[in-house]
CSV table of C-alpha atoms in Angstrom, one decimal:
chain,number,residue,atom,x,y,z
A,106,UNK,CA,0.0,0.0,0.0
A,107,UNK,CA,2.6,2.4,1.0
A,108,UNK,CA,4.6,1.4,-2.4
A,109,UNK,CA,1.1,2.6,-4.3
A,110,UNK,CA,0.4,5.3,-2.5
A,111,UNK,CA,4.3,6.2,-3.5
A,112,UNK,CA,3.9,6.3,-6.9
A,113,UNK,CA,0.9,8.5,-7.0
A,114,UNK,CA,2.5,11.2,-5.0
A,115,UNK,CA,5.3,10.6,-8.2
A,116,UNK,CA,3.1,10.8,-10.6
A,117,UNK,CA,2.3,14.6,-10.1
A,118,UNK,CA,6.0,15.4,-10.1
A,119,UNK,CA,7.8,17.3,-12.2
A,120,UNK,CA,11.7,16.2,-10.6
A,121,UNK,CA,13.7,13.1,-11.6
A,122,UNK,CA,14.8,12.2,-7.9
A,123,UNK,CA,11.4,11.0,-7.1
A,124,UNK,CA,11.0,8.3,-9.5
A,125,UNK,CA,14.9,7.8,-9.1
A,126,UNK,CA,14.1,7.3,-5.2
A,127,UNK,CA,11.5,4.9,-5.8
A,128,UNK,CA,13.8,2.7,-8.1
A,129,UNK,CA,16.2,2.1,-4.5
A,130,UNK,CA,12.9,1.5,-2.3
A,131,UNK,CA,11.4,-0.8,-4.9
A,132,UNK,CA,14.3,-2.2,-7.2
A,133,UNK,CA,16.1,-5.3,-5.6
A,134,UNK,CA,20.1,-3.1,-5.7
A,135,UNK,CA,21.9,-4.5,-7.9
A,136,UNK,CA,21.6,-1.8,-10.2
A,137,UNK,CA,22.7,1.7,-9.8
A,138,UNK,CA,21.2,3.7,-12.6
A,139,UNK,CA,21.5,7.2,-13.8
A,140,UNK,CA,19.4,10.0,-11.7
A,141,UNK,CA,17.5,11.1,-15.0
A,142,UNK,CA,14.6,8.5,-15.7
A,143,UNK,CA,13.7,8.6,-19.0
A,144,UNK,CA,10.2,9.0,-20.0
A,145,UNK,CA,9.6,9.2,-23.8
A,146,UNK,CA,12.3,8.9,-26.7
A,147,UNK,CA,12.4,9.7,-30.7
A,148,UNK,CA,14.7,9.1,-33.3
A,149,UNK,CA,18.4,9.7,-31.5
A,150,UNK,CA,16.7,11.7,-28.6
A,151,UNK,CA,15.9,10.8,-25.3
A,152,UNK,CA,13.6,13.5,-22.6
A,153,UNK,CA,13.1,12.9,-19.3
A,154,UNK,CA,10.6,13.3,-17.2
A,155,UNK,CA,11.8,16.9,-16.3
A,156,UNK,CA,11.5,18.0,-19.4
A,157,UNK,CA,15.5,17.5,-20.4
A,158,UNK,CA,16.3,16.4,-23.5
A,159,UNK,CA,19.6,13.7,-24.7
A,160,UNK,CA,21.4,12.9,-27.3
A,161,UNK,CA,21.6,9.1,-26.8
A,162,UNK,CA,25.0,7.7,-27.8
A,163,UNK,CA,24.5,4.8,-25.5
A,164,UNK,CA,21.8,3.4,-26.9
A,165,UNK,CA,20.5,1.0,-24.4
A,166,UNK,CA,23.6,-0.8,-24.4
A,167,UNK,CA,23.6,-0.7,-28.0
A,168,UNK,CA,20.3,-2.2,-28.5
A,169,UNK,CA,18.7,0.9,-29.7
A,170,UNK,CA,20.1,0.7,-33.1
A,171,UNK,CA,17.2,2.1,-34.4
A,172,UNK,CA,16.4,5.1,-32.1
A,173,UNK,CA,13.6,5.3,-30.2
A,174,UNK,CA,10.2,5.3,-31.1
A,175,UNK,CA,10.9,4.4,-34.6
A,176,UNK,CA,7.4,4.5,-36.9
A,177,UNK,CA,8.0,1.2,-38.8
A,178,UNK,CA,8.9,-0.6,-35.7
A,179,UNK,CA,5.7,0.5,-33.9
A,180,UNK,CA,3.4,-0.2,-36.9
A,181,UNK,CA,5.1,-4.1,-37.1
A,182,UNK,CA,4.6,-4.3,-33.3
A,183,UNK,CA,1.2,-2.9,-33.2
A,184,UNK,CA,0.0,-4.5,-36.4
A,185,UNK,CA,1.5,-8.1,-34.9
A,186,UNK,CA,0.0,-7.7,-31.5
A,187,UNK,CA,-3.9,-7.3,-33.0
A,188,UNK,CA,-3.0,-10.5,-34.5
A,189,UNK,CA,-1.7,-13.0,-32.2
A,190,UNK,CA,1.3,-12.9,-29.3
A,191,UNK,CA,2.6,-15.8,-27.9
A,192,UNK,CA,1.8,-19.7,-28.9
A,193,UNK,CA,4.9,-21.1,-26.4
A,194,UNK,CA,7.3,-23.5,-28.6
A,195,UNK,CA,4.1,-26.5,-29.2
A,196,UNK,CA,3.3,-24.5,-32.4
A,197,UNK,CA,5.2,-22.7,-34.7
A,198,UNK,CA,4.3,-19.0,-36.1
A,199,UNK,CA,4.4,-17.3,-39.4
A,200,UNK,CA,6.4,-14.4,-38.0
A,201,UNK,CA,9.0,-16.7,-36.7
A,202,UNK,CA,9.5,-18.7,-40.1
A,203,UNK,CA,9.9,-15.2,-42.0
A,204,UNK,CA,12.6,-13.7,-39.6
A,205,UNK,CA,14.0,-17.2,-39.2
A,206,UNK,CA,13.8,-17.1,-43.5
A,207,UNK,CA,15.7,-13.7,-43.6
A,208,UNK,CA,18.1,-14.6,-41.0
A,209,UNK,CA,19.4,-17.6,-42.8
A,210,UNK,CA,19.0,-15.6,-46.7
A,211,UNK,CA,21.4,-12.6,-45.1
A,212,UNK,CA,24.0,-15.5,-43.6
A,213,UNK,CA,26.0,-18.9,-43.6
A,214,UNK,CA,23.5,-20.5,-41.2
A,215,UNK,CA,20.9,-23.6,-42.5
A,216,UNK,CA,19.4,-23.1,-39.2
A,217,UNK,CA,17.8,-20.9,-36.5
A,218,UNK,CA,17.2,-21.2,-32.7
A,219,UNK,CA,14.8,-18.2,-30.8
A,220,UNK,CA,15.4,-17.0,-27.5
A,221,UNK,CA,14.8,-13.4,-26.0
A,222,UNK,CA,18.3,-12.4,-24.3
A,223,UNK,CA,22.2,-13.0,-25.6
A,224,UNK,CA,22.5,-14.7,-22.7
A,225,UNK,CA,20.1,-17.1,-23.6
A,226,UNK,CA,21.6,-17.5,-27.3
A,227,UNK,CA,25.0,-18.4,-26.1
A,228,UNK,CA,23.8,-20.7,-23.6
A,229,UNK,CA,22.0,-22.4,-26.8
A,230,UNK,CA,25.3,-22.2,-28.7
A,231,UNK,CA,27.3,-23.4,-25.7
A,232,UNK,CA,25.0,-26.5,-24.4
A,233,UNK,CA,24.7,-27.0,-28.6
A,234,UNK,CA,28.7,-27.3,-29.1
A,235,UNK,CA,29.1,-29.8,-26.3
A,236,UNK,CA,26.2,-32.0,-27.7
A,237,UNK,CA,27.5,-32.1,-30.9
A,238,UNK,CA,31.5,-33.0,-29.4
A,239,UNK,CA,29.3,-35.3,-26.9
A,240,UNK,CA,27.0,-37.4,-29.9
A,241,UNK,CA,30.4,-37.7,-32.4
A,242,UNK,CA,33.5,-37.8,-30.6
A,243,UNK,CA,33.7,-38.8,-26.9
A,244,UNK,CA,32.6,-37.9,-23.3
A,245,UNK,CA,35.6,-35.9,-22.2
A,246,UNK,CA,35.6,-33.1,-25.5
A,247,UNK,CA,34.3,-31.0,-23.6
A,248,UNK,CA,36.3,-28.2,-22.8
A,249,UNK,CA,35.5,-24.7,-24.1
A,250,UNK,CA,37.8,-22.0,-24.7
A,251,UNK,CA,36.9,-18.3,-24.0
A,252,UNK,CA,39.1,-15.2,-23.0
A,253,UNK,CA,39.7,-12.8,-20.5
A,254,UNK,CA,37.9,-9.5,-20.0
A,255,UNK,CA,35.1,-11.5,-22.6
A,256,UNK,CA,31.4,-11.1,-21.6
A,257,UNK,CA,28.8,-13.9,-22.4
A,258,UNK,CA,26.0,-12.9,-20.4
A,259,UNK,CA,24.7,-13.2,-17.3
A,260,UNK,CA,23.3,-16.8,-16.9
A,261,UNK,CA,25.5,-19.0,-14.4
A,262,UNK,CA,27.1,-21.0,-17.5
A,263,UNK,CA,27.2,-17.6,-19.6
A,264,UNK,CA,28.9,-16.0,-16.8
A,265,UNK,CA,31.5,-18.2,-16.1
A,266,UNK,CA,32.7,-18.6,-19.6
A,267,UNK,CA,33.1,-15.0,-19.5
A,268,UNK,CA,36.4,-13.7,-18.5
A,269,UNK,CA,35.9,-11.0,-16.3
A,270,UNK,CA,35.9,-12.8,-12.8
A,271,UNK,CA,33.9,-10.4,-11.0
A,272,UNK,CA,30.7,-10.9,-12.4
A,273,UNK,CA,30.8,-14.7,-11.0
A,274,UNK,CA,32.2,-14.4,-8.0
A,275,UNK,CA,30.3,-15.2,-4.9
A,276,UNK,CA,28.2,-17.4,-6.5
A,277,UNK,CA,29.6,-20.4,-5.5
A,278,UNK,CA,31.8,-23.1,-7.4
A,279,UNK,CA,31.9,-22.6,-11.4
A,280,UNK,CA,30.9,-24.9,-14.1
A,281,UNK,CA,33.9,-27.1,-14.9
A,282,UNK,CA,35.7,-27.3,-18.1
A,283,UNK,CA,36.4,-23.8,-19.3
A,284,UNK,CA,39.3,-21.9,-19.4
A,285,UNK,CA,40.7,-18.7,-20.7
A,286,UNK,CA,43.5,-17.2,-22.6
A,287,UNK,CA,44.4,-13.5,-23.2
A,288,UNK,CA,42.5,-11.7,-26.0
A,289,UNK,CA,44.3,-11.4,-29.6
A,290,UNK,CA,47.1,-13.3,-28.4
A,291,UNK,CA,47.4,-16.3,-31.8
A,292,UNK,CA,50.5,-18.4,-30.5
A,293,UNK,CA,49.2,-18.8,-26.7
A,294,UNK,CA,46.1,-20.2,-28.5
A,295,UNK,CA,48.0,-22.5,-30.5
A,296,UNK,CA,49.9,-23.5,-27.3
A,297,UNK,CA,46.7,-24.3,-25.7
A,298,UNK,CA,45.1,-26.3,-28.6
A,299,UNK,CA,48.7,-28.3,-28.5
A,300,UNK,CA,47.9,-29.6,-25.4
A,301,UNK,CA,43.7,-29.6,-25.0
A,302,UNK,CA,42.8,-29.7,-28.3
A,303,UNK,CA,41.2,-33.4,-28.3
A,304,UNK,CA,39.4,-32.6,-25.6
A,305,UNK,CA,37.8,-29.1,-27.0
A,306,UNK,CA,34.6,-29.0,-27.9
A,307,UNK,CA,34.3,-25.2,-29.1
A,308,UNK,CA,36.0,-22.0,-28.7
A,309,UNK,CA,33.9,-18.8,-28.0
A,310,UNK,CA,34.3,-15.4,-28.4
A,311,UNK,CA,33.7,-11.8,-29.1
A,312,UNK,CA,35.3,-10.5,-32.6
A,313,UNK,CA,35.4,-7.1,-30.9
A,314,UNK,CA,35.0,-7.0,-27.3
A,315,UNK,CA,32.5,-4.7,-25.9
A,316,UNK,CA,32.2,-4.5,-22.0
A,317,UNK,CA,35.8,-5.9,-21.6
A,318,UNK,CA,37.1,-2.3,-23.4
A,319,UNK,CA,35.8,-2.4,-27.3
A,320,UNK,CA,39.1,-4.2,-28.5
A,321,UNK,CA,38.6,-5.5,-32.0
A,322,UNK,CA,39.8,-9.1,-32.5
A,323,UNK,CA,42.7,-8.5,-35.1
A,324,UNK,CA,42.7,-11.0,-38.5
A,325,UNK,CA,45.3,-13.1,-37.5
A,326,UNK,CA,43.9,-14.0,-34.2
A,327,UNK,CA,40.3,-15.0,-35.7
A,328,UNK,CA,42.0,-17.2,-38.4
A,329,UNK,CA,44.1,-18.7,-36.1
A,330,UNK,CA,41.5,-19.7,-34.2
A,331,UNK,CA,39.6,-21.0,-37.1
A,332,UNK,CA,42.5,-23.4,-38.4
A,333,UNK,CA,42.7,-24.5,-34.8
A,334,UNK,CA,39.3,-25.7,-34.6
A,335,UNK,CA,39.2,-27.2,-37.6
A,336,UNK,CA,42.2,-29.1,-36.9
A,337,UNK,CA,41.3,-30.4,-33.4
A,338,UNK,CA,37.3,-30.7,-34.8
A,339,UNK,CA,35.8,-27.6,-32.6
A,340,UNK,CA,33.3,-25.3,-32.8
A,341,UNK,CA,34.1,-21.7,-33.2
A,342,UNK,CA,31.4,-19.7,-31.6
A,343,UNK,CA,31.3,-16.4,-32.6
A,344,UNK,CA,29.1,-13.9,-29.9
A,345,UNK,CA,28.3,-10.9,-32.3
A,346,UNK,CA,25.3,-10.1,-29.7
A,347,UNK,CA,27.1,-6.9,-29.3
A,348,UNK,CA,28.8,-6.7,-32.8
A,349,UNK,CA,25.6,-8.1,-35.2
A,350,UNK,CA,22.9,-6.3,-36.9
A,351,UNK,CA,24.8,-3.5,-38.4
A,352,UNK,CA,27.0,-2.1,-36.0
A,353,UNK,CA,29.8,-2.8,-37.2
A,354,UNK,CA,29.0,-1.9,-41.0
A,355,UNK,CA,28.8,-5.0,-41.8
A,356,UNK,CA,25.5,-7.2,-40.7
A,357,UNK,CA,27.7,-9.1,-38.2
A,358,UNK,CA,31.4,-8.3,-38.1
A,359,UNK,CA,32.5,-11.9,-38.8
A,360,UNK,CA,31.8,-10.7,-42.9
A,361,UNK,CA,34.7,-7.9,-42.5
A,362,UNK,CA,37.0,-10.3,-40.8
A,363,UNK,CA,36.0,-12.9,-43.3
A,364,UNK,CA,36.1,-16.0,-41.3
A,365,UNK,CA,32.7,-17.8,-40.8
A,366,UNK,CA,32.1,-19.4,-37.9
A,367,UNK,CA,29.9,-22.7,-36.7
A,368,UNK,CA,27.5,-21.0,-34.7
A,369,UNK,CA,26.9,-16.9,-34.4
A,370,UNK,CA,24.8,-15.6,-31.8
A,371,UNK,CA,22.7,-12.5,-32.0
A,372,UNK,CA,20.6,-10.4,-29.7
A,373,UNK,CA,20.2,-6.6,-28.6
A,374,UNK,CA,19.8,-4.6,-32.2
A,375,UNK,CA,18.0,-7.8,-33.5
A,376,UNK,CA,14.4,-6.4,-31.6
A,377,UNK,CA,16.3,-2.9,-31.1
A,378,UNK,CA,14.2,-3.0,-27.7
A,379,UNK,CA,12.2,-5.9,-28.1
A,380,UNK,CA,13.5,-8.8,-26.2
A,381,UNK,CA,14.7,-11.3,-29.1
A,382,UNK,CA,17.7,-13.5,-30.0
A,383,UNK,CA,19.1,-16.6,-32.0
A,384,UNK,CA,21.7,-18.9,-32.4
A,385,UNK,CA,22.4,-19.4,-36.0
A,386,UNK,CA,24.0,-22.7,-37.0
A,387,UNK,CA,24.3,-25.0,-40.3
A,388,UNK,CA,22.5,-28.2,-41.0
A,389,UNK,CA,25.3,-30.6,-40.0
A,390,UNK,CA,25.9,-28.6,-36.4
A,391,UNK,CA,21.8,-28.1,-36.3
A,392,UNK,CA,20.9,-31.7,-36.4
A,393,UNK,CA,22.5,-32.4,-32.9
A,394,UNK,CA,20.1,-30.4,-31.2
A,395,UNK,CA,17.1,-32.9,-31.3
A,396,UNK,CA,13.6,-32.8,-30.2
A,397,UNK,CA,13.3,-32.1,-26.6
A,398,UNK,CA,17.3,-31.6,-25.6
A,399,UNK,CA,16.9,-27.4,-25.4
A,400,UNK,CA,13.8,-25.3,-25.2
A,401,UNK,CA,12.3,-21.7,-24.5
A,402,UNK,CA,9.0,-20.6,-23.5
A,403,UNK,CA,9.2,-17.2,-25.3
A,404,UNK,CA,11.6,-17.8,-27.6
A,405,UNK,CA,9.9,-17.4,-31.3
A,406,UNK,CA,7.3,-14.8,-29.7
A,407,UNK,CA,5.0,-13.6,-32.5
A,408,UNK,CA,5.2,-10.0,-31.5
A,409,UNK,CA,9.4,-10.1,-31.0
A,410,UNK,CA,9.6,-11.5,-34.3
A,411,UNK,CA,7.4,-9.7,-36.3
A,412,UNK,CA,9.5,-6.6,-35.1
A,413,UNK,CA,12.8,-8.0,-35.8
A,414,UNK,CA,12.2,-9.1,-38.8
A,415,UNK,CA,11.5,-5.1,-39.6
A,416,UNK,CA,14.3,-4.4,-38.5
A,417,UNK,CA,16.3,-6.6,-40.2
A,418,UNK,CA,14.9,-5.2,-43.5
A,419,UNK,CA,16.0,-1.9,-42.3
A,420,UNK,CA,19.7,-2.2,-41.4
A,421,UNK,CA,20.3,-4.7,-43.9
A,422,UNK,CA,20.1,-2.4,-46.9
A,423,UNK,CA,23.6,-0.5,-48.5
A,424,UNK,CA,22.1,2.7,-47.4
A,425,UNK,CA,22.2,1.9,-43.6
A,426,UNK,CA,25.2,0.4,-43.5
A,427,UNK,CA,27.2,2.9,-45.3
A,428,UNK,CA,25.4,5.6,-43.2
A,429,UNK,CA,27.1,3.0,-40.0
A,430,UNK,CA,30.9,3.9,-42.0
A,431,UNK,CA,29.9,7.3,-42.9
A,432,UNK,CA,29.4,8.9,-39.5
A,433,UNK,CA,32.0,6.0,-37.6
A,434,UNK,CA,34.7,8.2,-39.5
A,435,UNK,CA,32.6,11.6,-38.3
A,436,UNK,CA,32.7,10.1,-35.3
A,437,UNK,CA,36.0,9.3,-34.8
A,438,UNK,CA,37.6,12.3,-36.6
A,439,UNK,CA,35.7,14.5,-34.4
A,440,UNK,CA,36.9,12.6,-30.8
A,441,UNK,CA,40.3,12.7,-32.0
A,442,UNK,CA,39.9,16.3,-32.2
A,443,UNK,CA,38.6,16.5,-28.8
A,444,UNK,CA,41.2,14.5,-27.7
A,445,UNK,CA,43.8,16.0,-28.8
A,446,UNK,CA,42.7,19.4,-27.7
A,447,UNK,CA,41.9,18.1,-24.1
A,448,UNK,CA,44.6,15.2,-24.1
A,449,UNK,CA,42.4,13.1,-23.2
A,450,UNK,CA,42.5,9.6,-24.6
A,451,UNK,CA,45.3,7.0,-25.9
A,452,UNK,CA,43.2,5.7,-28.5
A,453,UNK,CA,40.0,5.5,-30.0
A,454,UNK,CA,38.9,1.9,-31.3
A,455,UNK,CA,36.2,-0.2,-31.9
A,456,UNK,CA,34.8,-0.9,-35.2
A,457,UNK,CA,31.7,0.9,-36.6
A,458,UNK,CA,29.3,2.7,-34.4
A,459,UNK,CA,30.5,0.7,-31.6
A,460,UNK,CA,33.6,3.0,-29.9
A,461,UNK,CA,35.9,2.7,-27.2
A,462,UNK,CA,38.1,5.7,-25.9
A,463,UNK,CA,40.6,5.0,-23.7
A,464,UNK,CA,41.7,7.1,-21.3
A,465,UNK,CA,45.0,8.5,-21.0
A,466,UNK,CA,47.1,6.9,-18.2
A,467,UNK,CA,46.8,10.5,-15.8
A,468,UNK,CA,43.0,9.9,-16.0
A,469,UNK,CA,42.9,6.0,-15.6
A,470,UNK,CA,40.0,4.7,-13.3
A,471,UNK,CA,37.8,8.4,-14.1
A,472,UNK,CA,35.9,6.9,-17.1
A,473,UNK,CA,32.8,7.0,-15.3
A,474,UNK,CA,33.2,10.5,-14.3
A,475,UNK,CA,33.8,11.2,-17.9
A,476,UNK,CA,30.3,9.3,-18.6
A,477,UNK,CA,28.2,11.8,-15.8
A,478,UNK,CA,29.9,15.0,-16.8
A,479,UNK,CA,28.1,14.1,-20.7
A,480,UNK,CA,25.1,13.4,-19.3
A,481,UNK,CA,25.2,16.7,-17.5
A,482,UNK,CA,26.0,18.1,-20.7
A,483,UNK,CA,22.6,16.2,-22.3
A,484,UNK,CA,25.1,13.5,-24.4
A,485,UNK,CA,24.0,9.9,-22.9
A,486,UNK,CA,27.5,7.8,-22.9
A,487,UNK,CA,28.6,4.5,-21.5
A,488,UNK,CA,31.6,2.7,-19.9
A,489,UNK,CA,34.0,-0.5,-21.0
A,490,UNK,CA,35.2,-0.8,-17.9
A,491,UNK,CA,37.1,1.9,-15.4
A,492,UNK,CA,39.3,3.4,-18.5
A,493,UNK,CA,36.9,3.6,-21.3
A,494,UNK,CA,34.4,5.7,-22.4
A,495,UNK,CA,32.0,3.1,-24.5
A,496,UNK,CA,29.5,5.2,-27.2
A,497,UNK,CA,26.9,3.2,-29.2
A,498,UNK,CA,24.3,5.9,-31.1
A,499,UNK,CA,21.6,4.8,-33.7
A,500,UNK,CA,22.9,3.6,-36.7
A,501,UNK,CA,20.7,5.8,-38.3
A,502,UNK,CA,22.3,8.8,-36.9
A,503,UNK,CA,22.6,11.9,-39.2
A,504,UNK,CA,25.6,13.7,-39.8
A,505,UNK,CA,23.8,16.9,-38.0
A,506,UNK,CA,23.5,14.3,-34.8
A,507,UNK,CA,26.9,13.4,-34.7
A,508,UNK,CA,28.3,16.8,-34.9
A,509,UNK,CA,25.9,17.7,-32.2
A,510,UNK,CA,26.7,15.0,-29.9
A,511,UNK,CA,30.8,15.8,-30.6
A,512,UNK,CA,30.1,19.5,-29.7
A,513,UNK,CA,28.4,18.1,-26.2
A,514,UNK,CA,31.1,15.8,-26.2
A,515,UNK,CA,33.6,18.8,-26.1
A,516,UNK,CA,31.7,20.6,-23.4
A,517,UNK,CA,31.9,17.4,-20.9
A,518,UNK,CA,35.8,16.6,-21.9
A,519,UNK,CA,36.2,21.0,-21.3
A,520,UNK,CA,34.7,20.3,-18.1
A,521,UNK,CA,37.0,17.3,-17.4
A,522,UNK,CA,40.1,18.4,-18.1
A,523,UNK,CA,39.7,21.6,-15.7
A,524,UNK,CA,38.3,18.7,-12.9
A,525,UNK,CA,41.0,17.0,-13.4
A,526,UNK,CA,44.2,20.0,-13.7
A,527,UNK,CA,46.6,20.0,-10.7
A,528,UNK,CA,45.5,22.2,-7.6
């Protein structure tokens, strides 16, 4: 009662703090958002419920890819949900087969697995890779190989193949067989396969890390991993949750690289908003994953993938995805700019509309300070861990955006570098 009568009270608020308060009374803490609460959103903008408006370069974790609110999205929700909205995995839907169809049209796969978070879709991939090593080799393939500072999601087994240890700590003991090797580094891979190698059943990773610091996978890495696997009969799992749907200017980044993997996972800018995701996989890797051995309740949702298939006919056209190289070199011209008048970062990598700037050694551990002093400035940012500022905007972003979200760029980094000048 006290919660309801709560919100009420909000409800004929102007502030942000209210709502913001309610989050910690109501919220189990294991989040610490923002103080602005966002209340409505178009295109590459973002108001909240003060009235403020935001430039969104973080795009919900780079799920947006869209922006916010966009028309065609809405109508394929809307125009879905007067139809039908969930049928659970006992029957099939015609939005499923089409995005399913589009999917496999636009990639390597045969084959298509639906579930609503990355997580889930690299659990799939995961449990999928040790089936098949488990059905055509022997028991003990079952090792997988991941890499530090990678992030696989959030799910115990997602987690702990993830190589940041402090997202599965305290949780008790981890799933067995997986280990991890530094990022980009070819010949300790090829050390490891020397000596594992019969007993690996895949190898997993990001081809340009995103929450571990938006480090691109180089060429030589992702090959090497490819002749390993196929050598030692492996899966190569590549997570493009993160990477896929455009980001990178590519539909996934794997295409750029040009090394195809066994199984690709995707999520985030698949339902830009909508919770969606899929494993995509050939025939001969598909066919392991038999009738009753891995399910979802929600995966295949009508509504999700009515949506997402909109959206893949939107970002999978030449225009959108030279629009993604187009303002990536904007972009990053104009940071380096900013950098260089502020000295503020090392580098500036990532690939795409997925960025990373890394923080000059003198401002190491401040990247979150960085991150509030734009949103004071009305430019939404995020964070790759303590040293890197992370930005993600709509790949449909126009040129006019970009230069306004630079010039609010420079007013937080002005703001920085006198926070940060010797007293």
């Amino acid at each position: 009662m006290s919660v309801e009568l709560s919100i009420a009270e909000d409800q004929s608020c102007t502030g942000t703090s209210h709502w913001r308060d309610l989050h910690d009374r109501v919220m189990m803490p294991n989040y610490a958002p923002l103080n602005m609460v966002p209340a409505h959103g178009q295109g590459s903008w973002l108001w909240d419920d003060a009235g403020n408006r935001y430039l969104d370069f973080a795009g919900g974790i780079a799920v947006s890819a869209l922006g916010h609110a966009n028309p065609e999205l809405v109508e394929a929700l809307t125009s879905q949900a007067r139809k039908l909205w969930h049928v659970s995995n006992i029957l099939t839907n015609q939005p499923a087969l089409e995005l399913a169809s589009k999917l496999i049209d636009a990639t390597f796969a045969d084959r298509v697995f639906f579930a609503n978070s990355g997580s889930e879709a690299n659990e799939a991939a995961l449990k999928l890779a040790r089936r098949v090593a488990q059905d055509r080799y022997a028991e003990d393939k079952h090792e997988i190989l991941a890499f530090e500072n990678a992030f696989h999601g959030r799910t115990f087994f997602t987690v702990s193949v993830g190589g940041q240890s402090k997202y599965s700590q305290g949780f008790g003991p981890n799933p067995a067989g997986i280990s991890h090797l530094p990022y980009n580094h070819s010949q300790a891979a090829v050390d490891w396969f020397d000596k594992h190698g019969d007993r690996t059943c895949a190898v997993i990773l990001e081809p340009c890390q995103g929450e571990g610091g938006v480090t691109p996978a180089t060429k030589e890495f992702v090959d090497t991993l490819r002749a390993c696997c196929d050598r030692y009969n492996a899966l190569l799992i590549f997570d493009e949750v993160q990477t896929g749907m455009g980001r990178s200017g590519a539909l996934y980044l794997h295409e750029k690289l040009d090394v195809i993997p066994d199984i690709l996972t995707t999520a985030k800018a698949l339902g830009c908003g909508f919770p969606v995701s899929a494993a995509l996989t050939t025939d001969k890797v598909a066919e392991h994953l038999a009738v009753g051995t891995h399910g979802s309740t929600f995966g295949g949702n009508p509504m999700a993938c009515a949506v997402a298939s909109k959206v893949v006919d939107i970002i999978n056209t030449p225009e959108m995805l030279s629009n993604v190289d187009q303002r990536s070199k904007q972009l990053v011209s104009g940071l380096e700019d900013i950098s260089q008048r502020y000295r503020l970062f090392t580098e500036i990598r990532g690939t795409g509309l997925l960025l990373g700037c890394v923080l000059m050694e003198q401002h190491m551990e401040k990247a979150r300070d960085l991150m509030t002093l734009c949103n004071e400035s009305g430019l939404l940012t995020l964070v790759a861990g303590p040293n890197v500022l992370r930005l993600a905007p709509p790949l449909n972003i126009s040129e006019s955006e970009v230069a306004e979200g630079l010039a609010r760029m420079d007013e937080a980094a002005s703001r920085f570098a006198k926070s940060v000048e010797p007293s």
